[in-house]
PDB file of C-alpha atoms and ligand atoms in Angstrom:
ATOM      1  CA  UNK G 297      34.185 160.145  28.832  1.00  0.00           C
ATOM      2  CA  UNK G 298      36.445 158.338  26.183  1.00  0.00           C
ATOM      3  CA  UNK G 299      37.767 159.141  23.007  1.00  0.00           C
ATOM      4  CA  UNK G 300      36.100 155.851  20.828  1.00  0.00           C
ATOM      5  CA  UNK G 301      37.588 154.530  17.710  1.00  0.00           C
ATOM      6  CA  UNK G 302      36.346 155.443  14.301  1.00  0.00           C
ATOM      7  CA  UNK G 303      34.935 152.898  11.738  1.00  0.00           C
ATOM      8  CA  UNK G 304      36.851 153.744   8.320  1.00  0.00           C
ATOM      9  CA  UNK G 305      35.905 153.121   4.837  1.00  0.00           C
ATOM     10  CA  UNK G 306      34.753 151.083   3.606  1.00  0.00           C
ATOM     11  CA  UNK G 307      33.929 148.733   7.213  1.00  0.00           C
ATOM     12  CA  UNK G 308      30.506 147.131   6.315  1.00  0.00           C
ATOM     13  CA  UNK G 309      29.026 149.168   9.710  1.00  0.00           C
ATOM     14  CA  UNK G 310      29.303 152.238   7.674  1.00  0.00           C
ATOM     15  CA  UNK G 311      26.918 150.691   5.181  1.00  0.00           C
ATOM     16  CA  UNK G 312      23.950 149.414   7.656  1.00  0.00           C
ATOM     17  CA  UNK G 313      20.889 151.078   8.879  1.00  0.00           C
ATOM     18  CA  UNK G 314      21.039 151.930  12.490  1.00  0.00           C
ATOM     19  CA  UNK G 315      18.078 151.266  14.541  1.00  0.00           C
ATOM     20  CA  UNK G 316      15.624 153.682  16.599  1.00  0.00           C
ATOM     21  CA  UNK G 317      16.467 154.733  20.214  1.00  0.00           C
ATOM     22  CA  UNK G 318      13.733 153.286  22.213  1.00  0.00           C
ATOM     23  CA  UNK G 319      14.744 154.249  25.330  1.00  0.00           C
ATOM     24  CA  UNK G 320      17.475 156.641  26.434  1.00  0.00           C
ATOM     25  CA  UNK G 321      19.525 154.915  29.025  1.00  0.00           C
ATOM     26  CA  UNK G 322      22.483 156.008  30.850  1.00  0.00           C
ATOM     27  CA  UNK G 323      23.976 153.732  27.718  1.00  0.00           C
ATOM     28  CA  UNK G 324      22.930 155.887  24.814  1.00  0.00           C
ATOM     29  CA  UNK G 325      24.058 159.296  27.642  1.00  0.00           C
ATOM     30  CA  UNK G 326      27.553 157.465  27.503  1.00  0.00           C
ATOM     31  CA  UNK G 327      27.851 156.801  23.687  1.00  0.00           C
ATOM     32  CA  UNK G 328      26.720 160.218  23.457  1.00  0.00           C
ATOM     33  CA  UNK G 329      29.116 161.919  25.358  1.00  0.00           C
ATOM     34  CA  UNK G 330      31.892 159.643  23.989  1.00  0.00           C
ATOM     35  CA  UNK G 331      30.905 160.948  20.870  1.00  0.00           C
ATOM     36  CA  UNK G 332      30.901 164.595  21.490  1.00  0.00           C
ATOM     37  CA  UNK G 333      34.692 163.720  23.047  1.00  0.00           C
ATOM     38  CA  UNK G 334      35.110 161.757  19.978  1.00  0.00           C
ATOM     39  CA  UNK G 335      34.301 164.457  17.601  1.00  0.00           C
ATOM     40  CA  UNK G 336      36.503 166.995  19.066  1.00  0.00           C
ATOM     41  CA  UNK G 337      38.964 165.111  19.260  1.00  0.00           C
ATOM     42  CA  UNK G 338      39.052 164.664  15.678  1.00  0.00           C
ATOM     43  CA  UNK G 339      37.867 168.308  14.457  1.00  0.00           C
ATOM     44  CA  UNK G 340      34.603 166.735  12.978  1.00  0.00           C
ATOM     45  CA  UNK G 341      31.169 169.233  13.183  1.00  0.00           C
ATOM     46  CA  UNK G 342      29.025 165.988  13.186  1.00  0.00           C
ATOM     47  CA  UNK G 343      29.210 162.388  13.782  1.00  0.00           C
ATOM     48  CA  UNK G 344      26.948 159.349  13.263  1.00  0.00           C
ATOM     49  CA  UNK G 345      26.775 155.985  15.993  1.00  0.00           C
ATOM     50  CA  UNK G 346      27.414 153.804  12.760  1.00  0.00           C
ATOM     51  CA  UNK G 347      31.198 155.863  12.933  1.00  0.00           C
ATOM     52  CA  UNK G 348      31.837 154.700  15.977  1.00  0.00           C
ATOM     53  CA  UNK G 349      30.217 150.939  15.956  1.00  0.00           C
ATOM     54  CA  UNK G 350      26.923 151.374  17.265  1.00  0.00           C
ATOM     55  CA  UNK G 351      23.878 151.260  14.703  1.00  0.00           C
ATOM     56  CA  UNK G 352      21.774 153.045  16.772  1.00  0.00           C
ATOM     57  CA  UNK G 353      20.416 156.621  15.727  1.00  0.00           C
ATOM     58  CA  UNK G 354      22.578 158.789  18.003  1.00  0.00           C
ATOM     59  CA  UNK G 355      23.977 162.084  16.284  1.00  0.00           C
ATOM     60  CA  UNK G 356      26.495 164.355  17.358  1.00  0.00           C
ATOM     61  CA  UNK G 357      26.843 167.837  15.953  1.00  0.00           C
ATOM     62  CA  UNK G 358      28.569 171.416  16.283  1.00  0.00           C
ATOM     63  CA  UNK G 359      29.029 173.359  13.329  1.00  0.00           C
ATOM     64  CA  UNK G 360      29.534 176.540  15.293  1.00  0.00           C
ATOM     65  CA  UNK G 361      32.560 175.491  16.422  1.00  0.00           C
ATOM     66  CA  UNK G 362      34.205 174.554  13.452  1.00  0.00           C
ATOM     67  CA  UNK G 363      33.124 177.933  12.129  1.00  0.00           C
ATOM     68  CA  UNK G 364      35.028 178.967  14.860  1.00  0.00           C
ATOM     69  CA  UNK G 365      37.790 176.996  15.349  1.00  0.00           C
ATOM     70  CA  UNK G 366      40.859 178.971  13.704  1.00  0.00           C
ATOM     71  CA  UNK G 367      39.685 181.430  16.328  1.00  0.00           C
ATOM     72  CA  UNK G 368      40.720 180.716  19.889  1.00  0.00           C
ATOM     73  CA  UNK G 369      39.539 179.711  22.256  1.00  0.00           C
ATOM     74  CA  UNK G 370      37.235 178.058  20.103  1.00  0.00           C
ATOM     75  CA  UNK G 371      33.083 178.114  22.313  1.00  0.00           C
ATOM     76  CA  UNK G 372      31.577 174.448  21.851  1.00  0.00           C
ATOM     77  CA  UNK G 373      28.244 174.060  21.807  1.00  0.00           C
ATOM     78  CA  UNK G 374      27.276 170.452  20.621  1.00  0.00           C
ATOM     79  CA  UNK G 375      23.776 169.180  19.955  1.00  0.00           C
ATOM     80  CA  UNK G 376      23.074 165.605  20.740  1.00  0.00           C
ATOM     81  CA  UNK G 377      20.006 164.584  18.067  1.00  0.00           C
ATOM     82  CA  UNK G 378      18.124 161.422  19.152  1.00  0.00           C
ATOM     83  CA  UNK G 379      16.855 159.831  16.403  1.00  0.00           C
ATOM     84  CA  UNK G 380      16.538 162.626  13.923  1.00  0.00           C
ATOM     85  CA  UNK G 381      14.462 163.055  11.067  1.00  0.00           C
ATOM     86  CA  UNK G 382      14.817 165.237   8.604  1.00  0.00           C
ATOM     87  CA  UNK G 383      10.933 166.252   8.044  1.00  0.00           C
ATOM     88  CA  UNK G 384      11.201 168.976   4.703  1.00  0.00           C
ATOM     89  CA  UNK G 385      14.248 169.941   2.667  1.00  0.00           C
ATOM     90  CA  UNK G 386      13.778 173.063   0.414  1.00  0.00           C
ATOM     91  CA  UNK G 387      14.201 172.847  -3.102  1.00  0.00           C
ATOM     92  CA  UNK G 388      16.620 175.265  -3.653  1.00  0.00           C
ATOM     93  CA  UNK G 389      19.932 173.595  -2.778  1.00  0.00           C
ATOM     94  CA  UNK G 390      23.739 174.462  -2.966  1.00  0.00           C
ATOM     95  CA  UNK G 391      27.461 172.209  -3.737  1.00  0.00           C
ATOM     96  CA  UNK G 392      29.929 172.511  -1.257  1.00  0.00           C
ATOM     97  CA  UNK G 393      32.885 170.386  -0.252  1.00  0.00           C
ATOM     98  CA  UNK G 394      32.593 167.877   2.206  1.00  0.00           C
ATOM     99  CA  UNK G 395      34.521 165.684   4.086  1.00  0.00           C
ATOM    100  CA  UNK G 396      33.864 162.591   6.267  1.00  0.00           C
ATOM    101  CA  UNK G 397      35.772 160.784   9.802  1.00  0.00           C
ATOM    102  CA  UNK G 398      35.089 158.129   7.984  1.00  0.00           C
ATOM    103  CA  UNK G 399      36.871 158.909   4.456  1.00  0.00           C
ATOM    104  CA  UNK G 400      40.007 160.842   5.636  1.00  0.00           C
ATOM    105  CA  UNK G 401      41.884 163.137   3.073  1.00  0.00           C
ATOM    106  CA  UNK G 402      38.796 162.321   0.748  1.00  0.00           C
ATOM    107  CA  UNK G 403      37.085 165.820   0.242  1.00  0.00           C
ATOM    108  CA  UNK G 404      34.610 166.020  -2.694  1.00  0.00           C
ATOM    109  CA  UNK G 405      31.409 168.620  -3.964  1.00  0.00           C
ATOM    110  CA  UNK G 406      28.262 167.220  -2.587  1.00  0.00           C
ATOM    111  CA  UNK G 407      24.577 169.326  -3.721  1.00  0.00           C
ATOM    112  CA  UNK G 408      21.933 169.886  -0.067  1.00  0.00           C
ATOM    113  CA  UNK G 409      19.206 171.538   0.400  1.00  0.00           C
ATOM    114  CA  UNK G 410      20.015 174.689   1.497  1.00  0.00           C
ATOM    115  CA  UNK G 411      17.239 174.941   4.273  1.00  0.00           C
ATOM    116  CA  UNK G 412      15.812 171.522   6.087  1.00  0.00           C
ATOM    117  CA  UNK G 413      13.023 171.120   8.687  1.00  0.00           C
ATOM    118  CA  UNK G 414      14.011 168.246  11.523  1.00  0.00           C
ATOM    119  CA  UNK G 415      12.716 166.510  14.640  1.00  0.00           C
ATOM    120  CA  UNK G 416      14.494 164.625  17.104  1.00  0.00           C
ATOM    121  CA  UNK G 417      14.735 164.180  20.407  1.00  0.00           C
ATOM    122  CA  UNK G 418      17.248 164.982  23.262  1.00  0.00           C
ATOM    123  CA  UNK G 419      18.768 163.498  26.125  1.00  0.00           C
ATOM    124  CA  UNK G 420      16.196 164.058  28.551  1.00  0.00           C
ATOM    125  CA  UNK G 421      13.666 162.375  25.962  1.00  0.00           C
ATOM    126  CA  UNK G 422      12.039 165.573  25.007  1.00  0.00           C
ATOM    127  CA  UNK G 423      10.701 165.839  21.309  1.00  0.00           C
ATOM    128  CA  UNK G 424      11.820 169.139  19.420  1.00  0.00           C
ATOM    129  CA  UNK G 425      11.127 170.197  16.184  1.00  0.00           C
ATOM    130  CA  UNK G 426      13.623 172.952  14.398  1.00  0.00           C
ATOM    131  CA  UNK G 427      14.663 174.351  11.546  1.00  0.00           C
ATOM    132  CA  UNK G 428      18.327 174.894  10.118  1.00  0.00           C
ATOM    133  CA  UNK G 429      20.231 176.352   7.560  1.00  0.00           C
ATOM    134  CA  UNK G 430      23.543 176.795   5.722  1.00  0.00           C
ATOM    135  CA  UNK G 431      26.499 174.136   7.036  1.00  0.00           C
ATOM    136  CA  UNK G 432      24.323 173.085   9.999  1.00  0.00           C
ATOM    137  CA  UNK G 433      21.755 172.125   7.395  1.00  0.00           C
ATOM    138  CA  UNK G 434      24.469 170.503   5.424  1.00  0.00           C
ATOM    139  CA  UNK G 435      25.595 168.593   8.520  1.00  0.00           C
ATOM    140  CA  UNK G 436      22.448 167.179   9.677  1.00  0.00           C
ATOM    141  CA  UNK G 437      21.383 165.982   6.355  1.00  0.00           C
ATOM    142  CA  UNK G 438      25.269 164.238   6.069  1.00  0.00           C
ATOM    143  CA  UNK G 439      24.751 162.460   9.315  1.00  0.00           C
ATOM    144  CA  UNK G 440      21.303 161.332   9.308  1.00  0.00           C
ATOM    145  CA  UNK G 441      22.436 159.776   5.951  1.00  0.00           C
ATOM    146  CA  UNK G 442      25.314 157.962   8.092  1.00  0.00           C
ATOM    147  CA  UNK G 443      22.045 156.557   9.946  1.00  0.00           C
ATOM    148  CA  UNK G 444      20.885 155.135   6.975  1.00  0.00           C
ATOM    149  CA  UNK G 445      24.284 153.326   5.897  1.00  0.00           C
ATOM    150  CA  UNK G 446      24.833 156.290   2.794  1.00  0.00           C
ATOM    151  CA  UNK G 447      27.931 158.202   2.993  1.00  0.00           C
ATOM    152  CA  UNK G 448      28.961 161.745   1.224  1.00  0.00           C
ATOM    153  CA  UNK G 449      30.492 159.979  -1.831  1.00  0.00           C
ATOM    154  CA  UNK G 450      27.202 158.094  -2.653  1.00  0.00           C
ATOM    155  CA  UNK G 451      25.779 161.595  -3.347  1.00  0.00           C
ATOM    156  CA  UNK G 452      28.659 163.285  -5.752  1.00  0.00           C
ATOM    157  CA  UNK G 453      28.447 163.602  -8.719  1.00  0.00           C
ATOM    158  CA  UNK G 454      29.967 160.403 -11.007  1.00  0.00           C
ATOM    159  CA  UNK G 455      32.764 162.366 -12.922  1.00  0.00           C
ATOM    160  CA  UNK G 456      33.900 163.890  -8.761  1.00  0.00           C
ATOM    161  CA  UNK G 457      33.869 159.994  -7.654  1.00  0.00           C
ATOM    162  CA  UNK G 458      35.634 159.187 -10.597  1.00  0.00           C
ATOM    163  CA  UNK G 459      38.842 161.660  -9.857  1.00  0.00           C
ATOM    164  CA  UNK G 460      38.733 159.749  -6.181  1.00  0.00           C
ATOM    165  CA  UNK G 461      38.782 156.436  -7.343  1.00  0.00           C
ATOM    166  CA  UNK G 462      42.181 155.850  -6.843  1.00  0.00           C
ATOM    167  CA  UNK G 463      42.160 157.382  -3.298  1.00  0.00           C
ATOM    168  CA  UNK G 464      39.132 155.154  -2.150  1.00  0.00           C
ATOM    169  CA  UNK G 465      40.752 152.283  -3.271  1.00  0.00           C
ATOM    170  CA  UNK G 466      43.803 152.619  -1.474  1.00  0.00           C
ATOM    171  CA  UNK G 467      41.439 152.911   1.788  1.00  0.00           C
ATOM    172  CA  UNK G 468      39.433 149.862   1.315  1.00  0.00           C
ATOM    173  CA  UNK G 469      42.650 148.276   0.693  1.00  0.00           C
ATOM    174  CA  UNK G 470      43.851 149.861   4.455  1.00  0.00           C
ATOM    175  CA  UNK G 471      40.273 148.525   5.699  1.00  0.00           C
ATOM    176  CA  UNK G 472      41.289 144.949   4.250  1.00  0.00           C
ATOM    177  CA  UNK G 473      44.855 144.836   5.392  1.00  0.00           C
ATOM    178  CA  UNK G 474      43.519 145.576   9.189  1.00  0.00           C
ATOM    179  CA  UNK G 475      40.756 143.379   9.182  1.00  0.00           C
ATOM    180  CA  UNK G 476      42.809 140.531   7.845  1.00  0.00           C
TER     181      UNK G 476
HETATM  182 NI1   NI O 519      30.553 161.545   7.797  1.00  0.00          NI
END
């Protein structure tokens, strides 16, 4: 496994819509494992392929753990979602902060549905369908939107993205100065 790099703000991958998984080869087993190392690494509960320069619809996530993780040793339990889809989201919903791999030190109040019904399918190709609550809910609905090219800040409200102007700025001005 290997730690891969992470696509920041605002690199035009983040922005794209990644494609279906077809077929899951030991290619898609090795970006997904990379990704799992990837998000540990970094203290993320989920990550999208688009965040790590594949626009494919590979999603890594494990809330538990970062429920967990002032606790030690900290249990990991990551779930691997093969081209998710997010099936029903309940109406009654809930603001919390957020924060992105993507969009470091950005944090901002983003409203979810507080319940969501998914399918998607895992490694060995087997179709599951599941419901989830709380921050996993939270999660999967933040990284299936990754999937779609829409990040966190696309969904807060105007006055919130307002007060981070300044700070998004200076990161597309990072994403400029590396890129040339
Ligand atoms: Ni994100």
């Amino acid at each position: 496994m290997s730690r891969l790099k992470i696509y920041i703000y605002d690199d035009p991958i983040l922005r794209q819509v990644a494609r279906p998984v077809e077929k899951i080869t030991d290619k898609i087993r090795r970006l997904a494992a990379d990704m799992i190392e990837t998000m540990y690494d970094a203290r993320g509960v989920g990550l999208a392929a688009n965040q790590v320069g594949e626009l494919v619809r590979v999603v890594t996530v494990d809330t538990a753990w970062s429920e967990k993780r002032n606790s030690k040793p900290a249990a990991r339990n990551p779930l691997v979602l093969i081209n998710p889809e997010i099936l029903e989201e309940s109406a009654e919903d809930e603001s919390a902060s957020e924060g992105c791999l993507s969009l470091p030190e950005i944090e901002g109040d983003v409203w979810r549905s507080l319940k969501i019904r998914f399918r998607y399918q895992d490694l060995d190709g087997n179709a599951h369908e599941e419901e989830a609550t709380g921050l996993k809910a939270r999660c999967i609905q933040h990284e299936t939107d990754h999937l779609n090219g829409i990040l966190f800040i696309d969904r807060m409200a105007p006055e919130s993205r307002i007060e981070l102007a300044g700070q998004l700025s200076r990161l597309r001005e990072k994403f400029k100065a590396t890129v040339g």
